[in-house]
Structures are given as structure tokens and as C-alpha cells.
Amino acid sequence: MSDNERTVQYTCLKCGYKNSWTRDEILQRGKEVIYRGEHEVIYSLRCKNPAGCPQRMRIALKRVEK
């Protein structure tokens, strides 16, 4: 898996903060699972803004074959 596939980046729609999540961070801290599909899992993640933005974003990760 390349580094680009391991990192998800997006800009918060509420505060404009640029979030960057690694796949490992999402698996560890993405406690709310919205959907578990055959090929992907969708997580709900809070904005990482240190000022405390409560906005959540849905992030889909492809399942990794073991």
C-alpha cells in the first residue's frame, strides 16, 4: 500500500481546518462505524482542529485483504 493510500486529507466544511488522517489513526480513533460493506468501511471522524471544532466527516476506507 502506498503512502497516498494510507493518508486521507480533507478540509473541514465548518471551520476550514485541513485535516490529515493516516489509515492507522482512523482504525484506532474512528470509533463510530457508520457502515460496514463488503469492500469498504465508513467511519465518522471529528475535525482535528486544536481550537475544538465539533464537525464530523464521513471517511470510507477500503477493506484490506489479509
mmCIF file of C-alpha atoms in Angstrom, residues 12-59:
data_model
loop_
_atom_site.group_PDB
_atom_site.id
_atom_site.type_symbol
_atom_site.label_atom_id
_atom_site.label_comp_id
_atom_site.label_asym_id
_atom_site.label_seq_id
_atom_site.Cartn_x
_atom_site.Cartn_y
_atom_site.Cartn_z
ATOM 1 C CA CYS A 12 -13.442 20.829 7.322
ATOM 2 C CA LEU A 13 -16.628 22.352 5.909
ATOM 3 C CA LYS A 14 -17.373 24.218 9.144
ATOM 4 C CA CYS A 15 -14.038 25.767 10.207
ATOM 5 C CA GLY A 16 -11.803 25.333 7.129
ATOM 6 C CA TYR A 17 -9.129 23.347 9.019
ATOM 7 C CA LYS A 18 -7.103 20.981 6.811
ATOM 8 C CA ASN A 19 -7.361 17.502 8.317
ATOM 9 C CA SER A 20 -4.929 14.706 7.560
ATOM 10 C CA TRP A 21 -5.612 11.192 8.853
ATOM 11 C CA THR A 22 -3.476 8.100 8.366
ATOM 12 C CA ARG A 23 -5.206 4.774 7.905
ATOM 13 C CA ASP A 24 -3.840 3.613 11.283
ATOM 14 C CA GLU A 25 -5.246 6.712 13.044
ATOM 15 C CA ILE A 26 -8.674 6.117 11.525
ATOM 16 C CA LEU A 27 -8.665 2.476 12.607
ATOM 17 C CA GLN A 28 -7.613 3.440 16.165
ATOM 18 C CA ARG A 29 -9.629 6.640 16.698
ATOM 19 C CA GLY A 30 -12.564 6.224 14.309
ATOM 20 C CA LYS A 31 -14.826 4.753 16.946
ATOM 21 C CA GLU A 32 -18.115 5.378 15.156
ATOM 22 C CA VAL A 33 -18.581 2.972 12.282
ATOM 23 C CA ILE A 34 -21.422 4.156 10.047
ATOM 24 C CA TYR A 35 -21.394 1.278 7.556
ATOM 25 C CA ARG A 36 -19.537 -1.988 7.070
ATOM 26 C CA GLY A 37 -19.760 -3.136 3.496
ATOM 27 C CA GLU A 38 -18.167 -5.974 1.613
ATOM 28 C CA HIS A 39 -15.486 -3.712 0.129
ATOM 29 C CA GLU A 40 -15.386 -0.670 2.440
ATOM 30 C CA VAL A 41 -15.979 0.592 5.976
ATOM 31 C CA ILE A 42 -17.273 4.124 6.600
ATOM 32 C CA TYR A 43 -16.128 5.932 9.750
ATOM 33 C CA SER A 44 -17.322 9.188 11.315
ATOM 34 C CA LEU A 45 -14.350 11.309 12.432
ATOM 35 C CA ARG A 46 -14.195 14.597 14.339
ATOM 36 C CA CYS A 47 -12.296 17.559 12.942
ATOM 37 C CA LYS A 48 -8.699 17.704 14.264
ATOM 38 C CA ASN A 49 -8.784 21.494 14.741
ATOM 39 C CA PRO A 50 -6.978 22.221 18.039
ATOM 40 C CA ALA A 51 -9.495 25.032 18.701
ATOM 41 C CA GLY A 52 -12.161 22.349 19.209
ATOM 42 C CA CYS A 53 -14.400 22.209 16.123
ATOM 43 C CA PRO A 54 -17.253 19.679 16.673
ATOM 44 C CA GLN A 55 -17.770 18.984 12.943
ATOM 45 C CA ARG A 56 -17.725 15.333 11.809
ATOM 46 C CA MET A 57 -16.790 13.939 8.412
ATOM 47 C CA ARG A 58 -17.559 10.524 6.947
ATOM 48 C CA ILE A 59 -14.499 8.710 5.631
#
